[in-house]
Each structure stands twice: as structure tokens, then as C-alpha cells.
PDB file of C-alpha atoms in Angstrom:
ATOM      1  CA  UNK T   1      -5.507-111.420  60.221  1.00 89.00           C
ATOM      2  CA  UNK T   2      -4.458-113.111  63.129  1.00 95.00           C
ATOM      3  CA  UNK T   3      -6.233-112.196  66.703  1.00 97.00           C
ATOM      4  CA  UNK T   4      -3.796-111.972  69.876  1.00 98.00           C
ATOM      5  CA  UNK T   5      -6.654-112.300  73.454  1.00 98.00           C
ATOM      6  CA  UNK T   6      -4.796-111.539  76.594  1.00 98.00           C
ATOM      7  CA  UNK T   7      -6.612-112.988  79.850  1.00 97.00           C
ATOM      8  CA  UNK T   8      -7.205-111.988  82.276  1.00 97.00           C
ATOM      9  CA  UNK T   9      -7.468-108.105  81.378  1.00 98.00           C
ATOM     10  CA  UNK T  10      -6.619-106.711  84.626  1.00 98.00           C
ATOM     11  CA  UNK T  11      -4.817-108.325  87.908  1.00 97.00           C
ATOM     12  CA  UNK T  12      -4.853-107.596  91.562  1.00 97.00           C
ATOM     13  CA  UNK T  13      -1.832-109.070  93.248  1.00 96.00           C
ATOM     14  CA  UNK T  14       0.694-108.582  96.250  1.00 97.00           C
ATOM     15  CA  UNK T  15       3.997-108.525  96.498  1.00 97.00           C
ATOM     16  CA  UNK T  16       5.253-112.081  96.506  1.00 97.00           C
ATOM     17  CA  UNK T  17       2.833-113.433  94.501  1.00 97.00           C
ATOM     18  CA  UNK T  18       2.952-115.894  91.684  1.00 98.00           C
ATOM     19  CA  UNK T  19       1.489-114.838  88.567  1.00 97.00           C
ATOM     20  CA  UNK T  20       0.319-115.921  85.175  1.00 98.00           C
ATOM     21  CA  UNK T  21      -0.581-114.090  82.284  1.00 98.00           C
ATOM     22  CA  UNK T  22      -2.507-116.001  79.308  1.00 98.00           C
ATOM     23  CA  UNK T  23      -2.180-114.674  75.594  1.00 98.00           C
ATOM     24  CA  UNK T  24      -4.303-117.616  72.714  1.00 98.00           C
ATOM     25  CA  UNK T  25      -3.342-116.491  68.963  1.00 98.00           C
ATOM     26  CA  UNK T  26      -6.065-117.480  66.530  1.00 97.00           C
ATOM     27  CA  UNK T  27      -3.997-119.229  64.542  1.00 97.00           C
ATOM     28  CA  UNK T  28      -0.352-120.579  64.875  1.00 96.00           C
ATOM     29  CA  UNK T  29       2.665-118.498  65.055  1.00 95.00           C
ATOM     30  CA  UNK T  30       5.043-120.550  65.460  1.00 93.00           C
ATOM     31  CA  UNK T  31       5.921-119.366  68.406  1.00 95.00           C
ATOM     32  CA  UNK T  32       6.969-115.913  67.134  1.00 96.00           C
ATOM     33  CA  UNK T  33       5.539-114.670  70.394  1.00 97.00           C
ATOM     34  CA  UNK T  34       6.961-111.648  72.262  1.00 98.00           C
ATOM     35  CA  UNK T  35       6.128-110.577  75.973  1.00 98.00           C
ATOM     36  CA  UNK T  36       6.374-106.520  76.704  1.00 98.00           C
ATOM     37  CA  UNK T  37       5.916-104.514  80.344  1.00 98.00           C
ATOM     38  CA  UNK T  38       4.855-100.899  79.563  1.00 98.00           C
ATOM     39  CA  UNK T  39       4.361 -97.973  82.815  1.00 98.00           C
ATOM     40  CA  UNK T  40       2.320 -94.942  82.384  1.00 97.00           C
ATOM     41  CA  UNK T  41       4.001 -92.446  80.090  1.00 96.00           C
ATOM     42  CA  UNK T  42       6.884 -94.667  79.066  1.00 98.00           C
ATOM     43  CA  UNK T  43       7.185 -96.745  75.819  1.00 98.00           C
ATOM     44  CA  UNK T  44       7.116-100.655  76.206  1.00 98.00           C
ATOM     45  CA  UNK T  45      10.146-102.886  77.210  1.00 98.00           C
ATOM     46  CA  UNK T  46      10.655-106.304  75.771  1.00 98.00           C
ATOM     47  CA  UNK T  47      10.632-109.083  77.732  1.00 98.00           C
ATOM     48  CA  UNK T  48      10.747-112.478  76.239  1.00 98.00           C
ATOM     49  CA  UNK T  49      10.992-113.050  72.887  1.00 97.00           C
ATOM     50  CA  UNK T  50      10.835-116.397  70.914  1.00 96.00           C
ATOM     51  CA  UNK T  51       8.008-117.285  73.394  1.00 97.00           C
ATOM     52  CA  UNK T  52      10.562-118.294  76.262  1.00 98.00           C
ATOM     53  CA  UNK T  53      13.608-116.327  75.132  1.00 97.00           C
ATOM     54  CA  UNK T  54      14.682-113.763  77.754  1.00 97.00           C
ATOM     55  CA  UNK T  55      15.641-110.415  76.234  1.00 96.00           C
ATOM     56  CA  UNK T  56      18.885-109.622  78.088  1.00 95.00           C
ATOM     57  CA  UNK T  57      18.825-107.316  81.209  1.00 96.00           C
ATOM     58  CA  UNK T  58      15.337-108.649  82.022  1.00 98.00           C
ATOM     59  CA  UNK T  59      15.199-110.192  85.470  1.00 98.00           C
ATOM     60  CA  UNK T  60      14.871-114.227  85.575  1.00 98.00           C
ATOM     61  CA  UNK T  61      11.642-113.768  87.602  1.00 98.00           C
ATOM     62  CA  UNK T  62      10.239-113.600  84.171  1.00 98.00           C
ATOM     63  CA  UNK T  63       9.025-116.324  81.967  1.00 98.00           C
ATOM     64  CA  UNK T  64       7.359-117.426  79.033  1.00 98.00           C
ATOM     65  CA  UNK T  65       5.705-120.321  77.914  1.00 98.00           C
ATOM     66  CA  UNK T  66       3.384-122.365  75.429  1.00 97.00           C
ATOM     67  CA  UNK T  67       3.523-122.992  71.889  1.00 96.00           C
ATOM     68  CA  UNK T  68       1.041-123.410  68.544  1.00 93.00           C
ATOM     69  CA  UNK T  69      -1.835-120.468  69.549  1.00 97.00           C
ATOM     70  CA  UNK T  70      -1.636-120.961  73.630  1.00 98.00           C
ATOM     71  CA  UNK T  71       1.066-119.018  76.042  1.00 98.00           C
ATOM     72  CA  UNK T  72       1.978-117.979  79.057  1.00 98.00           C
ATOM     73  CA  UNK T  73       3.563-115.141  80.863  1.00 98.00           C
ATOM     74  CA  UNK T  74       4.997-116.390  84.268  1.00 98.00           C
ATOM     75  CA  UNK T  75       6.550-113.815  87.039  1.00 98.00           C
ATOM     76  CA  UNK T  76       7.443-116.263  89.944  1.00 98.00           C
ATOM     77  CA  UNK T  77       7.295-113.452  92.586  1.00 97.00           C
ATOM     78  CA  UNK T  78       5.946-110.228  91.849  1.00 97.00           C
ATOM     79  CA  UNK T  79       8.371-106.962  92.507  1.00 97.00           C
ATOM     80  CA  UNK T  80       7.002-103.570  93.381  1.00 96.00           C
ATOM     81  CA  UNK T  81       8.519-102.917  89.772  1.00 97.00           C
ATOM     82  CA  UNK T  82       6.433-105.273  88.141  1.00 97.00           C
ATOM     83  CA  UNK T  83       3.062-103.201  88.321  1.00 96.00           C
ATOM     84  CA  UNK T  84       2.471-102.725  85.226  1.00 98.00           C
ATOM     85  CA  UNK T  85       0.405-103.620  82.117  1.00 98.00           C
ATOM     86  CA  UNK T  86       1.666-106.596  79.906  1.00 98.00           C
ATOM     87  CA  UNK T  87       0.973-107.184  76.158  1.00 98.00           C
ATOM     88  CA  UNK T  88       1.869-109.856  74.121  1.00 98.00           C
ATOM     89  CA  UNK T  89       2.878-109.335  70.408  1.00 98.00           C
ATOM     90  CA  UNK T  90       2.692-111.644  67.237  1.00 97.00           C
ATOM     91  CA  UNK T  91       5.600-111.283  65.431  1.00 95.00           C
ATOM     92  CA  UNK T  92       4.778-113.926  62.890  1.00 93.00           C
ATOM     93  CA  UNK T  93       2.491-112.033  60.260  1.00 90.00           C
ATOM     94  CA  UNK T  94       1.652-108.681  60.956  1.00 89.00           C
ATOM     95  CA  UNK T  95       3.081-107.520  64.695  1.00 94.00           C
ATOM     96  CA  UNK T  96      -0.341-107.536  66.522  1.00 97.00           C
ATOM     97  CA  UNK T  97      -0.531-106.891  70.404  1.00 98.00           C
ATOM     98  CA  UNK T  98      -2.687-108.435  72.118  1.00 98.00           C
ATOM     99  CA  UNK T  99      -5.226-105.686  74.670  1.00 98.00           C
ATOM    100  CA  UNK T 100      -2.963-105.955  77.445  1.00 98.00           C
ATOM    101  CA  UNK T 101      -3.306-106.895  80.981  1.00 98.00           C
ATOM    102  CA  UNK T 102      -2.869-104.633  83.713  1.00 98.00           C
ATOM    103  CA  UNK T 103      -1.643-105.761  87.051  1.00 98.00           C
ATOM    104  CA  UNK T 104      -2.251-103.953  89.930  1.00 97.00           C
ATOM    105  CA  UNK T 105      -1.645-104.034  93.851  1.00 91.00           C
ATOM    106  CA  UNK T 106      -3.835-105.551  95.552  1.00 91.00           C
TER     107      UNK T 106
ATOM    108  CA  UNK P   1      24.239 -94.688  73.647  1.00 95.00           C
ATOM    109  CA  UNK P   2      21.548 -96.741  71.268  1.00 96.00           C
ATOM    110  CA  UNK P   3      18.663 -94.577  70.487  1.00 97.00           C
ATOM    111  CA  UNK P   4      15.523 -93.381  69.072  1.00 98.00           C
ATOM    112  CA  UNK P   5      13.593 -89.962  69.289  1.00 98.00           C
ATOM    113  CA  UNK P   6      10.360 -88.812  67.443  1.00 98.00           C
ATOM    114  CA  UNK P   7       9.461 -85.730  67.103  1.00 98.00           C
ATOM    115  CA  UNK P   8       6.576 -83.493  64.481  1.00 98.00           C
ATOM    116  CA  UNK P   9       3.250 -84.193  66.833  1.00 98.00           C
ATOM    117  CA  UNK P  10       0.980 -81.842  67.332  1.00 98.00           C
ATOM    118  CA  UNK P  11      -3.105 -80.826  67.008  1.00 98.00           C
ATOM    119  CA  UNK P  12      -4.164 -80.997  63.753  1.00 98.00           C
ATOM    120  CA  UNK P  13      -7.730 -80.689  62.098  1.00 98.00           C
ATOM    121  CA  UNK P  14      -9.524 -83.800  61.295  1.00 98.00           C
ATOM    122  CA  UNK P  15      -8.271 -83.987  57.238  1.00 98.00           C
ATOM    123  CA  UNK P  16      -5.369 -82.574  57.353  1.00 98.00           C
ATOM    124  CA  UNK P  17      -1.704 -83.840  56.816  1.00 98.00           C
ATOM    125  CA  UNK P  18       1.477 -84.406  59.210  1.00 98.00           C
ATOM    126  CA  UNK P  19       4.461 -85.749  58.984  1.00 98.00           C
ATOM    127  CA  UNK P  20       6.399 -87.553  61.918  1.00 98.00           C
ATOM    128  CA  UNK P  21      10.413 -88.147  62.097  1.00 98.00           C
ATOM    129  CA  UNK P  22      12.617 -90.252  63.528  1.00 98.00           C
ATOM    130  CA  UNK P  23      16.035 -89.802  64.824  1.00 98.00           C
ATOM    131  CA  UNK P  24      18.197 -92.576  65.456  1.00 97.00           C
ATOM    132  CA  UNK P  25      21.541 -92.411  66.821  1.00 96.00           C
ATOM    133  CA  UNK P  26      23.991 -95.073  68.519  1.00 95.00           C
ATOM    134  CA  UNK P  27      23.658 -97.924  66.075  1.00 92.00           C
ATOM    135  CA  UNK P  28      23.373 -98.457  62.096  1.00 88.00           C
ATOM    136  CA  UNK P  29      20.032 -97.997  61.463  1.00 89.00           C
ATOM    137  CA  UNK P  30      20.219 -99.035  58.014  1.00 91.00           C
ATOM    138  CA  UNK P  31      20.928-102.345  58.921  1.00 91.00           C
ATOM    139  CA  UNK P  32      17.240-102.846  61.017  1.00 94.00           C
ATOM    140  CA  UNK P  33      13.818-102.872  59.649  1.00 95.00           C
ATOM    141  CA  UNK P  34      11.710-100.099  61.541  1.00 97.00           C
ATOM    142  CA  UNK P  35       8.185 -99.317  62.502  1.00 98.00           C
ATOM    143  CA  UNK P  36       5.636 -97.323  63.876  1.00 98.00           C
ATOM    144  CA  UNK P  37       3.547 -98.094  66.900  1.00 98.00           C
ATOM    145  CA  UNK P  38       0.815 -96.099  68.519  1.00 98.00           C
ATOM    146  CA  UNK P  39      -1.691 -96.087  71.181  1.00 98.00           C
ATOM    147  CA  UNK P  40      -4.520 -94.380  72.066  1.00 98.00           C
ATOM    148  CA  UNK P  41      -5.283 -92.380  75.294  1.00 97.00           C
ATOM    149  CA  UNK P  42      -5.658 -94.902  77.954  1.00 97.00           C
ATOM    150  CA  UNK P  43      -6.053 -97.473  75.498  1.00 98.00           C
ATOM    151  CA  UNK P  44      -3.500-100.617  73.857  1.00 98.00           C
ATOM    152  CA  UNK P  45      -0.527-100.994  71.420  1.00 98.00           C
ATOM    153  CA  UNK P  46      -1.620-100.882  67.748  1.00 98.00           C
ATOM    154  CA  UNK P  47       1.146-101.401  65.394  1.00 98.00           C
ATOM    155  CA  UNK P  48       0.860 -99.027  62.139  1.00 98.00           C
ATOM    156  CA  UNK P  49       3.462 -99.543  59.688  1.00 98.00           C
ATOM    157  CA  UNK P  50       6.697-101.395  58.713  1.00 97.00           C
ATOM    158  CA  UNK P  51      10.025-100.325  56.570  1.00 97.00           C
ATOM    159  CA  UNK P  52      12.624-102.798  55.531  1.00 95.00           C
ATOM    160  CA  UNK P  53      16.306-102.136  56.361  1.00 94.00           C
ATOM    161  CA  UNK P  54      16.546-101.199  52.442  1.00 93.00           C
ATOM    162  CA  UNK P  55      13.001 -99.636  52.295  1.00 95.00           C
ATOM    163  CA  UNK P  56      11.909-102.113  49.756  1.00 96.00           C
ATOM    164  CA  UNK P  57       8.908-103.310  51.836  1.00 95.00           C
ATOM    165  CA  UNK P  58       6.429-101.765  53.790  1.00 97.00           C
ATOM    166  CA  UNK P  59       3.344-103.052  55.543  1.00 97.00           C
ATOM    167  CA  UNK P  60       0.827-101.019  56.926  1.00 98.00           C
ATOM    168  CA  UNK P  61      -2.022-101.928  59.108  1.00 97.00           C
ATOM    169  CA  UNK P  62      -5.483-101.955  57.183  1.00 97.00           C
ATOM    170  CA  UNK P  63      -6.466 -98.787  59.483  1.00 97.00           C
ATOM    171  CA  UNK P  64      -3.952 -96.738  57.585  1.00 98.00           C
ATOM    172  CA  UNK P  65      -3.639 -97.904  54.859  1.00 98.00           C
ATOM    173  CA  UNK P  66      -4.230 -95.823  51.907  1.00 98.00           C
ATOM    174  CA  UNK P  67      -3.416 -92.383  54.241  1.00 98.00           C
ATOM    175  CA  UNK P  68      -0.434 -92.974  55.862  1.00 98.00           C
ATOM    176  CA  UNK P  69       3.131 -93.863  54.181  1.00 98.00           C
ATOM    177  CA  UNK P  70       6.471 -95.037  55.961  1.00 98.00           C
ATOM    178  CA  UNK P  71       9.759 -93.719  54.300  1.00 98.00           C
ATOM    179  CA  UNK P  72      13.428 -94.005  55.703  1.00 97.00           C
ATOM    180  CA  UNK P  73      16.463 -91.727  54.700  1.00 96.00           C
ATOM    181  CA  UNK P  74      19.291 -94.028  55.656  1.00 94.00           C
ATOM    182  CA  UNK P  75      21.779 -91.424  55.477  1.00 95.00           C
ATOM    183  CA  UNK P  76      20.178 -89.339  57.752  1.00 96.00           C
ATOM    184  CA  UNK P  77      19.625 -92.177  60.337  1.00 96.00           C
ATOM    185  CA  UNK P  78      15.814 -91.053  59.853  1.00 97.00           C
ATOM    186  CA  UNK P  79      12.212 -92.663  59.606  1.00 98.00           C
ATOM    187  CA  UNK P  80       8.935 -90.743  58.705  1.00 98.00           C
ATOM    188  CA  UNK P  81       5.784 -91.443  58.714  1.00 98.00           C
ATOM    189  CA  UNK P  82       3.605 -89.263  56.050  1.00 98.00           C
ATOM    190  CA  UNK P  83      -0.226 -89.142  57.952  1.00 98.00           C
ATOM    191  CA  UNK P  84      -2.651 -87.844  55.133  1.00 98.00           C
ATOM    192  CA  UNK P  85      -6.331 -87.626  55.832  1.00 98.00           C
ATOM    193  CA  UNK P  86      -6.373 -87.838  59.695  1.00 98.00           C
ATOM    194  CA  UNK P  87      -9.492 -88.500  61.571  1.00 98.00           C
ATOM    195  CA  UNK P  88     -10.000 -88.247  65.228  1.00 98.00           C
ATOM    196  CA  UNK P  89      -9.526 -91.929  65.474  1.00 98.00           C
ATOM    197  CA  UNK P  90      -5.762 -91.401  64.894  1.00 98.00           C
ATOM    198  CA  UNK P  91      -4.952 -89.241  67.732  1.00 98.00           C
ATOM    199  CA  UNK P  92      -2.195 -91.331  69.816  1.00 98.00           C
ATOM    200  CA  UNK P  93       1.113 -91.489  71.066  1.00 98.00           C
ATOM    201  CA  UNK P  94       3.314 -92.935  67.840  1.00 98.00           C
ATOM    202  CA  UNK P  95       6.482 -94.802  69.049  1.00 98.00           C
ATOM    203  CA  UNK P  96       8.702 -95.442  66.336  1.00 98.00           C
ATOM    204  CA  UNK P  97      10.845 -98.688  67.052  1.00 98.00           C
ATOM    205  CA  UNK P  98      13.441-100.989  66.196  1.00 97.00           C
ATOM    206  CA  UNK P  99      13.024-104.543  64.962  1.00 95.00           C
ATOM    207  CA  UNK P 100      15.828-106.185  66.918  1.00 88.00           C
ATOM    208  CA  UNK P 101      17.458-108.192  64.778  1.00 84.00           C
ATOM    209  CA  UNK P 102      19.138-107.388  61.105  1.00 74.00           C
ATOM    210  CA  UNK P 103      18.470-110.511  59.587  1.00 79.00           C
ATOM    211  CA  UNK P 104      15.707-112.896  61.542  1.00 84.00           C
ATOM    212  CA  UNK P 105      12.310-111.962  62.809  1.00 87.00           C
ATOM    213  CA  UNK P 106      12.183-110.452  66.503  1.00 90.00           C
ATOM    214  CA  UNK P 107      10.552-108.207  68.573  1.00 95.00           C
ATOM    215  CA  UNK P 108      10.625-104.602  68.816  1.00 97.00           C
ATOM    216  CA  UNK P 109      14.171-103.853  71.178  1.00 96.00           C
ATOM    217  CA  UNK P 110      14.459 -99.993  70.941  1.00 97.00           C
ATOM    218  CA  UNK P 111      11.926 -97.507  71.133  1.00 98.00           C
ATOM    219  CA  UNK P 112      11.601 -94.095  71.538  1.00 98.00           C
ATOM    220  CA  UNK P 113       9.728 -92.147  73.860  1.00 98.00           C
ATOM    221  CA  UNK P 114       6.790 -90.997  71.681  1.00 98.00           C
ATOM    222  CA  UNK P 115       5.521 -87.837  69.678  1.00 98.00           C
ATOM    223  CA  UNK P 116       1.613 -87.407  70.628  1.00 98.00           C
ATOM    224  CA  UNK P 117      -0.878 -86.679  67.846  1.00 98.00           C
ATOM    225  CA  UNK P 118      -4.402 -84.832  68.114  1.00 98.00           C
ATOM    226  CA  UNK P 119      -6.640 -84.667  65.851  1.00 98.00           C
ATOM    227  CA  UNK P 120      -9.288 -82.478  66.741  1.00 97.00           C
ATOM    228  CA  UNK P 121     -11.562 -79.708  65.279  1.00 95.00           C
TER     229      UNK P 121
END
């Protein structure tokens, strides 16, 4: 089965800010690599898809990245919306999620 | 208005059976493959289970496997998920969602907003 690790697992950030979110697959998945923001209580949106696709509706602050087992979630400057948690999902064999990363104010 | 809602949660005894639904309205849901998500209090995403647009495949992750069973009724606009043998381990929120495109792999597009399973004694 293949392993999706999200770093870091939690991020303290102000508004502004520049941030990257890392997700490594343990094997290649040819970049079937999806990017979701999810708030307490609420089910998870979609954010890039395709590894740099982004889903329609989704702000262009938002990017992805990377390639083979490496990628990246970029938000160029952080939005009070944007505190949330972020998982990445393999969409190649078996849908797995990576644990998340949960950014927070700093 | 596109849309998904689950509903047949509850508290249930560790062992015993439930059955979840899902209602989808606003688009042709027999044209999507489907599946069930869940996630423990306070804790990540865990996919369960997939269903084919024509129910001819399903995939289910190896911590269900065995107990649980996806099912679609495509002229009710409907998914289940059949959740035999429950352990305390299960309790979650299940999301059923929408694989967002008919005919090429993508991510999950439309979900509802959860049914919440306990198991406890």
C-alpha cells in the first residue's frame, strides 16, 4: 500500500505569510495527487487536483507542486480563511490521505 | 443544486450491524463512482470503500474489509454502506463523496456533510 507523510504536522503562521506544505508518497503516483482544506465540523474541500490543477472556485493564492513521490502545497499569502488543516490524497491506487497538517495563527 | 446527504448514524454496541445511506440529488449519480470517507474524533481522513458508476467494482480499505459492504441503487440516486461487526475503532464521522469525474481518475468534488457513528457498550 502506498504511504502519503504530510510535513510539517502543524503550522503557526500570520496573516501575510508565505507558506508551504510538504506531502512524499512512498512510491510514485504519477502525480495523481490531490490537495484538500477541511474546518472543524465541515467535510473537506478540494483544492488542487492533478498535483497543480486548481479545482475551480478555489482562490489562485493556492498552489501545488512536485512530481514522482515529492509535493508541495504553496499558499502565497495566507487569508484569515485559510486556517485550517490540509491533507493530501493519493488518488493513484487506493485514495489514501496523508495525516494532515494543521495551520494555525500564530 | 449538486448534492449529497448521509444519514442512518447512531450508537451502536460493539458487534452489531448498521447501515448508512446516501442521498444524492442535483446531478446523475449513476454516471460517478462513489465512496465512503471517515474520520475519527479529532483525528485524519481514512478512506473506506469505493463503488463504480455501474457497481461492478468495489474496493474497500483492509480495515473493513470483510465487515463492511458498499452498494448503490442508481434509481434511487442512493449509496449504502452495510457496517457488520463494528468495533469501537469504527466510531467516526462517514462522508460519503463523489469522485469528480465520470470517466478519468480525480479527486473527491462533492461531499456531504457527514452521519456520525458510535460504537460503544
Amino acid at each position: 500500500d502506498i504511504q502519503m507523510t504530510q510535513s510539517p504536522s502543524t503550522l503557526s503562521a500570520s496573516v501575510g505569510d508565505r507558506l508551504t506544505i510538504t506531502c512524499r508518497a512512498s512510491q510514485s503516483i504519477n502525480n495523481w495527487l490531490a490537495w484538500y482544506q477541511q474546518k472543524p465540523g465541515k467535510p473537506p474541500k478540494v483544492l488542487i487536483y492533478k498535483a497543480s490543477s486548481l479545482e475551480s472556485g478555489v482562490p489562485s493564492r493556492f498552489s501545488g507542486s512536485g512530481s514522482g513521490t515529492e509535493f508541495t502545497l504553496t499558499i502565497s499569502s495566507l487569508q484569515p480563511d485559510d486556517f485550517a488543516t490540509y491533507y493530501c490524497q493519493e488518488y493513484n491506487s487506493y485514495w489514501t490521505f496523508g495525516q494532515g497538517t494543521k495551520v494555525e495563527i500564530k | 443544486q449538486v448534492r449529497l446527504v448521509e444519514s442512518g448514524g447512531g450508537v451502536v454496541q460493539p458487534g452489531r450491524s448498521l447501515r448508512l445511506s446516501c442521498a444524492a440529488s442535483g446531478f446523475t449519480s449513476s454516471s460517478y463512482a462513489m465512496h465512503w470517507v471517515r474520520q475519527a474524533p479529532g483525528k485524519g481522513l481514512q478512506w473506506v470503500a469505493l463503488i463504480s458508476s455501474d457497481a461492478r467494482n468495489k474496493y474497500y480499505a483492509d480495515s473493513v474489509k470483510g465487515r463492511f459492504t458498499i452498494s448503490r441503487d442508481n434509481s434511487k440516486n442512493t449509496l449504502y454502506l452495510q457496517m457488520n461487526s463494528l468495533t469501537i475503532e469504527d466510531t467516526a464521522v462517514y462522508y460519503c463523496a463523489r469522485e469528480g469525474h465520470a470517466t478519468q481518475p480525480h479527486p473527491f468534488d462533492i461531499w456531504g456533510l457527514g452521519t456520525v457513528l458510535t460504537v460503544s457498550s
